[in-house]
PDB file of C-alpha atoms in Angstrom:
ATOM      1  CA  UNK V   1     -15.305  -9.626  13.513  1.00 49.00           C
ATOM      2  CA  UNK V   2     -15.261 -11.240  16.968  1.00 76.00           C
ATOM      3  CA  UNK V   3     -17.628 -14.188  17.325  1.00 79.00           C
ATOM      4  CA  UNK V   4     -20.145 -13.612  20.132  1.00 91.00           C
ATOM      5  CA  UNK V   5     -20.672 -16.139  22.906  1.00 98.00           C
ATOM      6  CA  UNK V   6     -23.174 -18.691  21.671  1.00 98.00           C
ATOM      7  CA  UNK V   7     -25.057 -21.068  23.966  1.00 98.00           C
ATOM      8  CA  UNK V   8     -26.604 -24.239  22.548  1.00 98.00           C
ATOM      9  CA  UNK V   9     -29.245 -25.183  25.103  1.00 97.00           C
ATOM     10  CA  UNK V  10     -30.985 -28.558  25.187  1.00 97.00           C
ATOM     11  CA  UNK V  11     -34.343 -27.844  26.786  1.00 97.00           C
ATOM     12  CA  UNK V  12     -35.405 -29.648  29.959  1.00 97.00           C
ATOM     13  CA  UNK V  13     -31.822 -30.481  30.850  1.00 97.00           C
ATOM     14  CA  UNK V  14     -28.871 -29.470  32.973  1.00 97.00           C
ATOM     15  CA  UNK V  15     -27.798 -26.994  30.298  1.00 97.00           C
ATOM     16  CA  UNK V  16     -30.178 -24.485  31.889  1.00 98.00           C
ATOM     17  CA  UNK V  17     -27.250 -23.835  34.244  1.00 98.00           C
ATOM     18  CA  UNK V  18     -25.379 -22.001  31.511  1.00 98.00           C
ATOM     19  CA  UNK V  19     -28.358 -19.881  30.445  1.00 98.00           C
ATOM     20  CA  UNK V  20     -28.928 -18.935  34.098  1.00 98.00           C
ATOM     21  CA  UNK V  21     -25.285 -17.931  34.578  1.00 98.00           C
ATOM     22  CA  UNK V  22     -25.343 -15.782  31.452  1.00 98.00           C
ATOM     23  CA  UNK V  23     -28.438 -13.981  32.719  1.00 98.00           C
ATOM     24  CA  UNK V  24     -26.942 -13.461  36.184  1.00 98.00           C
ATOM     25  CA  UNK V  25     -23.857 -11.948  34.565  1.00 98.00           C
ATOM     26  CA  UNK V  26     -25.957  -9.752  32.296  1.00 98.00           C
ATOM     27  CA  UNK V  27     -24.121 -10.984  29.207  1.00 97.00           C
ATOM     28  CA  UNK V  28     -24.989 -10.416  25.596  1.00 97.00           C
ATOM     29  CA  UNK V  29     -25.038 -13.859  24.026  1.00 98.00           C
ATOM     30  CA  UNK V  30     -26.744 -15.843  21.292  1.00 98.00           C
ATOM     31  CA  UNK V  31     -29.106 -18.495  22.634  1.00 98.00           C
ATOM     32  CA  UNK V  32     -30.075 -21.438  20.443  1.00 97.00           C
ATOM     33  CA  UNK V  33     -32.664 -23.803  21.949  1.00 97.00           C
ATOM     34  CA  UNK V  34     -33.193 -27.444  20.984  1.00 96.00           C
ATOM     35  CA  UNK V  35     -36.049 -29.773  21.936  1.00 96.00           C
ATOM     36  CA  UNK V  36     -35.445 -33.371  22.999  1.00 95.00           C
ATOM     37  CA  UNK V  37     -36.296 -35.910  20.295  1.00 93.00           C
ATOM     38  CA  UNK V  38     -38.194 -37.467  21.994  1.00 92.00           C
ATOM     39  CA  UNK V  39     -35.956 -38.155  24.993  1.00 91.00           C
ATOM     40  CA  UNK V  40     -32.383 -37.540  23.933  1.00 90.00           C
ATOM     41  CA  UNK V  41     -30.599 -34.822  21.961  1.00 91.00           C
ATOM     42  CA  UNK V  42     -31.874 -34.304  18.394  1.00 92.00           C
ATOM     43  CA  UNK V  43     -29.648 -35.280  15.472  1.00 91.00           C
ATOM     44  CA  UNK V  44     -28.715 -31.675  14.773  1.00 91.00           C
ATOM     45  CA  UNK V  45     -27.375 -31.308  18.321  1.00 91.00           C
ATOM     46  CA  UNK V  46     -25.096 -34.298  17.845  1.00 86.00           C
ATOM     47  CA  UNK V  47     -23.395 -32.364  15.090  1.00 91.00           C
ATOM     48  CA  UNK V  48     -22.164 -30.008  17.804  1.00 93.00           C
ATOM     49  CA  UNK V  49     -20.698 -32.729  20.003  1.00 89.00           C
ATOM     50  CA  UNK V  50     -19.974 -36.344  19.172  1.00 85.00           C
ATOM     51  CA  UNK V  51     -21.805 -37.562  22.299  1.00 87.00           C
ATOM     52  CA  UNK V  52     -24.701 -35.149  21.955  1.00 86.00           C
ATOM     53  CA  UNK V  53     -23.648 -33.690  25.312  1.00 89.00           C
ATOM     54  CA  UNK V  54     -25.477 -30.611  26.551  1.00 93.00           C
ATOM     55  CA  UNK V  55     -24.777 -27.804  26.975  1.00 96.00           C
ATOM     56  CA  UNK V  56     -22.391 -26.692  24.273  1.00 97.00           C
ATOM     57  CA  UNK V  57     -20.982 -23.172  24.210  1.00 98.00           C
ATOM     58  CA  UNK V  58     -18.779 -21.613  21.584  1.00 97.00           C
ATOM     59  CA  UNK V  59     -16.943 -18.390  20.899  1.00 97.00           C
ATOM     60  CA  UNK V  60     -13.856 -17.290  19.010  1.00 95.00           C
ATOM     61  CA  UNK V  61     -11.753 -19.705  21.098  1.00 95.00           C
ATOM     62  CA  UNK V  62     -13.684 -22.790  20.014  1.00 95.00           C
ATOM     63  CA  UNK V  63     -16.400 -25.104  21.287  1.00 95.00           C
ATOM     64  CA  UNK V  64     -16.840 -26.495  24.785  1.00 96.00           C
ATOM     65  CA  UNK V  65     -19.178 -29.054  26.388  1.00 96.00           C
ATOM     66  CA  UNK V  66     -19.755 -30.299  29.991  1.00 96.00           C
ATOM     67  CA  UNK V  67     -21.882 -27.952  32.068  1.00 97.00           C
ATOM     68  CA  UNK V  68     -19.351 -27.464  34.884  1.00 98.00           C
ATOM     69  CA  UNK V  69     -16.633 -26.610  32.367  1.00 98.00           C
ATOM     70  CA  UNK V  70     -18.995 -24.232  30.537  1.00 98.00           C
ATOM     71  CA  UNK V  71     -20.021 -22.503  33.768  1.00 98.00           C
ATOM     72  CA  UNK V  72     -16.418 -22.035  34.866  1.00 98.00           C
ATOM     73  CA  UNK V  73     -15.301 -20.873  31.428  1.00 98.00           C
ATOM     74  CA  UNK V  74     -18.039 -18.264  31.106  1.00 98.00           C
ATOM     75  CA  UNK V  75     -17.648 -17.001  34.663  1.00 98.00           C
ATOM     76  CA  UNK V  76     -13.886 -16.601  34.295  1.00 98.00           C
ATOM     77  CA  UNK V  77     -13.666 -15.366  30.700  1.00 97.00           C
ATOM     78  CA  UNK V  78     -16.772 -13.196  30.580  1.00 97.00           C
ATOM     79  CA  UNK V  79     -17.574 -12.510  34.239  1.00 98.00           C
ATOM     80  CA  UNK V  80     -14.183 -11.776  35.794  1.00 97.00           C
ATOM     81  CA  UNK V  81     -14.635 -14.739  38.137  1.00 98.00           C
ATOM     82  CA  UNK V  82     -17.977 -13.577  39.507  1.00 98.00           C
ATOM     83  CA  UNK V  83     -19.920 -16.254  41.436  1.00 98.00           C
ATOM     84  CA  UNK V  84     -16.692 -18.206  42.012  1.00 98.00           C
ATOM     85  CA  UNK V  85     -15.084 -18.089  45.463  1.00 98.00           C
ATOM     86  CA  UNK V  86     -11.354 -17.618  45.080  1.00 97.00           C
ATOM     87  CA  UNK V  87      -8.632 -19.506  46.973  1.00 97.00           C
ATOM     88  CA  UNK V  88      -8.039 -17.806  50.301  1.00 96.00           C
ATOM     89  CA  UNK V  89     -11.480 -16.241  50.424  1.00 96.00           C
ATOM     90  CA  UNK V  90     -13.967 -17.211  53.127  1.00 94.00           C
ATOM     91  CA  UNK V  91     -15.948 -20.296  52.177  1.00 95.00           C
ATOM     92  CA  UNK V  92     -13.586 -21.433  49.424  1.00 98.00           C
ATOM     93  CA  UNK V  93     -13.584 -25.039  50.641  1.00 97.00           C
ATOM     94  CA  UNK V  94     -17.383 -25.159  50.895  1.00 98.00           C
ATOM     95  CA  UNK V  95     -17.716 -23.608  47.462  1.00 98.00           C
ATOM     96  CA  UNK V  96     -15.308 -26.067  45.876  1.00 98.00           C
ATOM     97  CA  UNK V  97     -17.042 -29.041  47.469  1.00 98.00           C
ATOM     98  CA  UNK V  98     -20.611 -28.089  46.560  1.00 98.00           C
ATOM     99  CA  UNK V  99     -19.690 -26.920  43.067  1.00 98.00           C
ATOM    100  CA  UNK V 100     -18.322 -30.388  42.265  1.00 98.00           C
ATOM    101  CA  UNK V 101     -20.873 -32.234  44.414  1.00 98.00           C
ATOM    102  CA  UNK V 102     -23.623 -31.455  41.874  1.00 98.00           C
ATOM    103  CA  UNK V 103     -22.177 -33.567  39.060  1.00 97.00           C
ATOM    104  CA  UNK V 104     -19.846 -35.742  41.125  1.00 97.00           C
ATOM    105  CA  UNK V 105     -22.302 -37.011  43.743  1.00 98.00           C
ATOM    106  CA  UNK V 106     -25.851 -35.700  43.445  1.00 98.00           C
ATOM    107  CA  UNK V 107     -26.548 -36.205  39.748  1.00 97.00           C
ATOM    108  CA  UNK V 108     -25.028 -39.739  39.600  1.00 96.00           C
ATOM    109  CA  UNK V 109     -27.131 -40.812  42.591  1.00 96.00           C
ATOM    110  CA  UNK V 110     -30.332 -39.551  40.953  1.00 96.00           C
ATOM    111  CA  UNK V 111     -29.522 -40.971  37.529  1.00 94.00           C
ATOM    112  CA  UNK V 112     -28.640 -44.397  38.948  1.00 94.00           C
ATOM    113  CA  UNK V 113     -32.119 -44.711  40.441  1.00 90.00           C
ATOM    114  CA  UNK V 114     -33.711 -43.342  37.260  1.00 91.00           C
ATOM    115  CA  UNK V 115     -31.784 -45.845  35.129  1.00 92.00           C
ATOM    116  CA  UNK V 116     -32.993 -48.766  37.231  1.00 92.00           C
ATOM    117  CA  UNK V 117     -36.574 -47.559  36.848  1.00 86.00           C
ATOM    118  CA  UNK V 118     -36.085 -47.189  33.105  1.00 85.00           C
ATOM    119  CA  UNK V 119     -34.917 -50.798  32.979  1.00 87.00           C
ATOM    120  CA  UNK V 120     -38.078 -51.894  34.764  1.00 88.00           C
ATOM    121  CA  UNK V 121     -36.302 -52.619  38.062  1.00 91.00           C
ATOM    122  CA  UNK V 122     -38.533 -50.886  40.609  1.00 88.00           C
ATOM    123  CA  UNK V 123     -39.150 -53.377  43.438  1.00 92.00           C
ATOM    124  CA  UNK V 124     -38.040 -51.559  46.648  1.00 89.00           C
ATOM    125  CA  UNK V 125     -36.826 -54.914  48.011  1.00 91.00           C
ATOM    126  CA  UNK V 126     -34.405 -55.334  45.117  1.00 93.00           C
ATOM    127  CA  UNK V 127     -30.880 -54.867  46.574  1.00 91.00           C
ATOM    128  CA  UNK V 128     -29.818 -52.553  43.764  1.00 91.00           C
ATOM    129  CA  UNK V 129     -32.926 -50.385  44.086  1.00 90.00           C
ATOM    130  CA  UNK V 130     -32.586 -50.254  47.878  1.00 93.00           C
ATOM    131  CA  UNK V 131     -28.926 -49.265  47.760  1.00 94.00           C
ATOM    132  CA  UNK V 132     -29.645 -46.597  45.167  1.00 93.00           C
ATOM    133  CA  UNK V 133     -32.634 -45.196  47.064  1.00 92.00           C
ATOM    134  CA  UNK V 134     -30.639 -45.134  50.309  1.00 95.00           C
ATOM    135  CA  UNK V 135     -27.836 -43.317  48.528  1.00 96.00           C
ATOM    136  CA  UNK V 136     -30.203 -40.652  47.194  1.00 96.00           C
ATOM    137  CA  UNK V 137     -31.684 -40.172  50.662  1.00 96.00           C
ATOM    138  CA  UNK V 138     -28.221 -39.844  52.217  1.00 97.00           C
ATOM    139  CA  UNK V 139     -27.054 -37.326  49.601  1.00 98.00           C
ATOM    140  CA  UNK V 140     -30.213 -35.214  49.807  1.00 98.00           C
ATOM    141  CA  UNK V 141     -30.200 -35.344  53.619  1.00 98.00           C
ATOM    142  CA  UNK V 142     -26.610 -34.096  53.710  1.00 98.00           C
ATOM    143  CA  UNK V 143     -27.545 -31.233  51.407  1.00 98.00           C
ATOM    144  CA  UNK V 144     -30.539 -30.346  53.584  1.00 98.00           C
ATOM    145  CA  UNK V 145     -28.328 -30.397  56.688  1.00 98.00           C
ATOM    146  CA  UNK V 146     -25.875 -28.017  55.026  1.00 98.00           C
ATOM    147  CA  UNK V 147     -28.679 -25.596  54.157  1.00 98.00           C
ATOM    148  CA  UNK V 148     -30.005 -25.578  57.721  1.00 98.00           C
ATOM    149  CA  UNK V 149     -27.030 -23.456  58.698  1.00 96.00           C
ATOM    150  CA  UNK V 150     -26.327 -21.656  55.432  1.00 97.00           C
ATOM    151  CA  UNK V 151     -28.420 -19.458  53.153  1.00 98.00           C
ATOM    152  CA  UNK V 152     -26.637 -20.802  50.095  1.00 98.00           C
ATOM    153  CA  UNK V 153     -24.465 -23.857  49.564  1.00 98.00           C
ATOM    154  CA  UNK V 154     -21.135 -22.036  49.761  1.00 97.00           C
ATOM    155  CA  UNK V 155     -22.193 -19.673  52.542  1.00 97.00           C
ATOM    156  CA  UNK V 156     -24.049 -16.390  52.819  1.00 96.00           C
ATOM    157  CA  UNK V 157     -23.592 -15.433  49.175  1.00 97.00           C
ATOM    158  CA  UNK V 158     -25.076 -16.887  46.020  1.00 98.00           C
ATOM    159  CA  UNK V 159     -22.473 -18.691  43.908  1.00 98.00           C
ATOM    160  CA  UNK V 160     -21.909 -20.995  40.957  1.00 98.00           C
ATOM    161  CA  UNK V 161     -22.353 -23.920  43.380  1.00 98.00           C
ATOM    162  CA  UNK V 162     -26.027 -22.990  43.590  1.00 98.00           C
ATOM    163  CA  UNK V 163     -26.273 -22.634  39.816  1.00 98.00           C
ATOM    164  CA  UNK V 164     -24.817 -26.118  39.409  1.00 98.00           C
ATOM    165  CA  UNK V 165     -27.054 -27.724  42.025  1.00 98.00           C
ATOM    166  CA  UNK V 166     -30.547 -26.280  41.623  1.00 98.00           C
ATOM    167  CA  UNK V 167     -31.382 -28.122  38.393  1.00 98.00           C
ATOM    168  CA  UNK V 168     -30.785 -31.464  40.133  1.00 98.00           C
ATOM    169  CA  UNK V 169     -33.753 -30.918  42.453  1.00 98.00           C
ATOM    170  CA  UNK V 170     -35.991 -29.088  39.979  1.00 98.00           C
ATOM    171  CA  UNK V 171     -35.845 -29.997  36.275  1.00 97.00           C
ATOM    172  CA  UNK V 172     -34.105 -33.332  36.766  1.00 97.00           C
ATOM    173  CA  UNK V 173     -37.006 -34.497  38.932  1.00 97.00           C
ATOM    174  CA  UNK V 174     -38.997 -34.808  35.704  1.00 96.00           C
ATOM    175  CA  UNK V 175     -36.777 -37.847  35.134  1.00 95.00           C
ATOM    176  CA  UNK V 176     -35.617 -38.959  38.593  1.00 94.00           C
ATOM    177  CA  UNK V 177     -38.807 -38.272  40.500  1.00 93.00           C
ATOM    178  CA  UNK V 178     -38.410 -37.476  44.168  1.00 94.00           C
ATOM    179  CA  UNK V 179     -40.537 -36.042  46.979  1.00 96.00           C
ATOM    180  CA  UNK V 180     -38.759 -33.267  48.902  1.00 98.00           C
ATOM    181  CA  UNK V 181     -41.395 -32.785  51.616  1.00 97.00           C
ATOM    182  CA  UNK V 182     -38.991 -34.083  54.264  1.00 97.00           C
ATOM    183  CA  UNK V 183     -36.287 -31.588  53.280  1.00 98.00           C
ATOM    184  CA  UNK V 184     -37.591 -28.148  54.259  1.00 98.00           C
ATOM    185  CA  UNK V 185     -34.261 -26.369  54.013  1.00 98.00           C
ATOM    186  CA  UNK V 186     -33.710 -27.546  50.460  1.00 98.00           C
ATOM    187  CA  UNK V 187     -37.179 -26.239  49.621  1.00 98.00           C
ATOM    188  CA  UNK V 188     -36.371 -22.887  51.233  1.00 98.00           C
ATOM    189  CA  UNK V 189     -33.121 -22.667  49.261  1.00 98.00           C
ATOM    190  CA  UNK V 190     -34.893 -23.639  46.024  1.00 98.00           C
ATOM    191  CA  UNK V 191     -37.401 -20.812  46.505  1.00 98.00           C
ATOM    192  CA  UNK V 192     -34.615 -18.331  47.274  1.00 98.00           C
ATOM    193  CA  UNK V 193     -32.626 -19.265  44.156  1.00 98.00           C
ATOM    194  CA  UNK V 194     -35.698 -19.364  41.915  1.00 98.00           C
ATOM    195  CA  UNK V 195     -36.741 -15.934  43.138  1.00 98.00           C
ATOM    196  CA  UNK V 196     -33.697 -14.359  41.524  1.00 98.00           C
ATOM    197  CA  UNK V 197     -34.449 -12.294  38.438  1.00 98.00           C
ATOM    198  CA  UNK V 198     -31.612 -13.976  36.544  1.00 98.00           C
ATOM    199  CA  UNK V 199     -33.175 -17.397  37.047  1.00 98.00           C
ATOM    200  CA  UNK V 200     -36.617 -16.224  35.977  1.00 98.00           C
ATOM    201  CA  UNK V 201     -35.224 -14.610  32.837  1.00 98.00           C
ATOM    202  CA  UNK V 202     -33.171 -17.687  32.011  1.00 98.00           C
ATOM    203  CA  UNK V 203     -36.101 -20.062  32.300  1.00 98.00           C
ATOM    204  CA  UNK V 204     -38.370 -17.733  30.314  1.00 98.00           C
ATOM    205  CA  UNK V 205     -35.836 -17.666  27.489  1.00 98.00           C
ATOM    206  CA  UNK V 206     -34.562 -21.229  27.584  1.00 98.00           C
ATOM    207  CA  UNK V 207     -37.604 -23.244  28.699  1.00 98.00           C
ATOM    208  CA  UNK V 208     -40.645 -20.981  28.250  1.00 97.00           C
ATOM    209  CA  UNK V 209     -43.121 -23.871  28.351  1.00 96.00           C
ATOM    210  CA  UNK V 210     -41.876 -25.238  31.656  1.00 96.00           C
ATOM    211  CA  UNK V 211     -44.188 -24.983  34.677  1.00 96.00           C
ATOM    212  CA  UNK V 212     -41.815 -23.450  37.213  1.00 95.00           C
ATOM    213  CA  UNK V 213     -44.217 -23.738  40.125  1.00 94.00           C
ATOM    214  CA  UNK V 214     -44.410 -27.508  39.554  1.00 95.00           C
ATOM    215  CA  UNK V 215     -40.610 -27.641  39.391  1.00 95.00           C
ATOM    216  CA  UNK V 216     -40.275 -25.881  42.726  1.00 96.00           C
ATOM    217  CA  UNK V 217     -42.873 -27.792  44.716  1.00 97.00           C
ATOM    218  CA  UNK V 218     -42.182 -30.446  47.322  1.00 97.00           C
ATOM    219  CA  UNK V 219     -43.846 -33.097  45.184  1.00 97.00           C
ATOM    220  CA  UNK V 220     -42.149 -34.161  41.968  1.00 94.00           C
ATOM    221  CA  UNK V 221     -43.247 -32.372  38.796  1.00 95.00           C
ATOM    222  CA  UNK V 222     -44.966 -34.563  36.186  1.00 95.00           C
ATOM    223  CA  UNK V 223     -42.722 -37.049  34.416  1.00 94.00           C
ATOM    224  CA  UNK V 224     -41.184 -35.719  31.206  1.00 94.00           C
ATOM    225  CA  UNK V 225     -43.519 -36.711  28.362  1.00 92.00           C
ATOM    226  CA  UNK V 226     -40.663 -37.850  26.147  1.00 92.00           C
ATOM    227  CA  UNK V 227     -39.981 -40.834  28.403  1.00 90.00           C
ATOM    228  CA  UNK V 228     -43.228 -42.589  27.515  1.00 86.00           C
ATOM    229  CA  UNK V 229     -42.921 -41.534  23.879  1.00 88.00           C
ATOM    230  CA  UNK V 230     -39.459 -43.099  23.700  1.00 83.00           C
ATOM    231  CA  UNK V 231     -40.713 -46.301  25.350  1.00 75.00           C
ATOM    232  CA  UNK V 232     -43.607 -46.585  22.911  1.00 74.00           C
ATOM    233  CA  UNK V 233     -41.251 -46.022  19.984  1.00 72.00           C
ATOM    234  CA  UNK V 234     -38.916 -48.748  21.243  1.00 65.00           C
ATOM    235  CA  UNK V 235     -41.792 -51.230  21.597  1.00 65.00           C
ATOM    236  CA  UNK V 236     -43.034 -50.387  18.116  1.00 59.00           C
ATOM    237  CA  UNK V 237     -39.579 -50.925  16.618  1.00 60.00           C
ATOM    238  CA  UNK V 238     -39.215 -54.286  18.371  1.00 65.00           C
ATOM    239  CA  UNK V 239     -42.590 -55.414  17.081  1.00 62.00           C
ATOM    240  CA  UNK V 240     -41.679 -54.326  13.559  1.00 62.00           C
ATOM    241  CA  UNK V 241     -38.393 -56.243  13.705  1.00 60.00           C
ATOM    242  CA  UNK V 242     -40.086 -59.379  15.030  1.00 64.00           C
ATOM    243  CA  UNK V 243     -42.369 -59.374  11.989  1.00 63.00           C
ATOM    244  CA  UNK V 244     -39.646 -58.603   9.478  1.00 58.00           C
TER     245      UNK V 244
END
């Protein structure tokens, strides 16, 4: 019997991309959801991938991680290339750039600033903080400029580039908090993408407790609760060790 497509989704993470794609394609698939514990992947998820990377998808051909790889695999194997602009088609260059921009440029810029904050380095005058904040502003500004003249990132049509990018300015802001008030065209694009039935179904299935309206607002959504829980746990462990 052929193994069905199975999606292992870590909630409140970039793996929502894969759930969204599956819903846009109208696929029949098994969805297994995992909660963060309290901040990172739970132990059971690490049994799927040595690094605890999310998402993980599997079918009769094996197991695959990395969200961009998962999105491309599912679109090509199960969707006949839908939502991917093909070489020679209009907008191919824009599609290719923005598809890879999500994890190659945007996410690293956001996570660098988040990591500094997590390490307690928050002074805006700190050279590292300033460089990182300037980088985020430059990356987001470039994205906003692109969307001033284009309905979607690759052009007039919705594509996998949008699926890859939306999470960076919605869910990921629970970690790398950022005000988007100054980027009206990103906000317009966010609303357009989030208005799609496939997105609404995906979020209802994969992250039913998430406040989507907070995710889509100009102001950052509330910080993910697991961050403070993880900090408190770390402090408690250090105190325990100091007394041991």
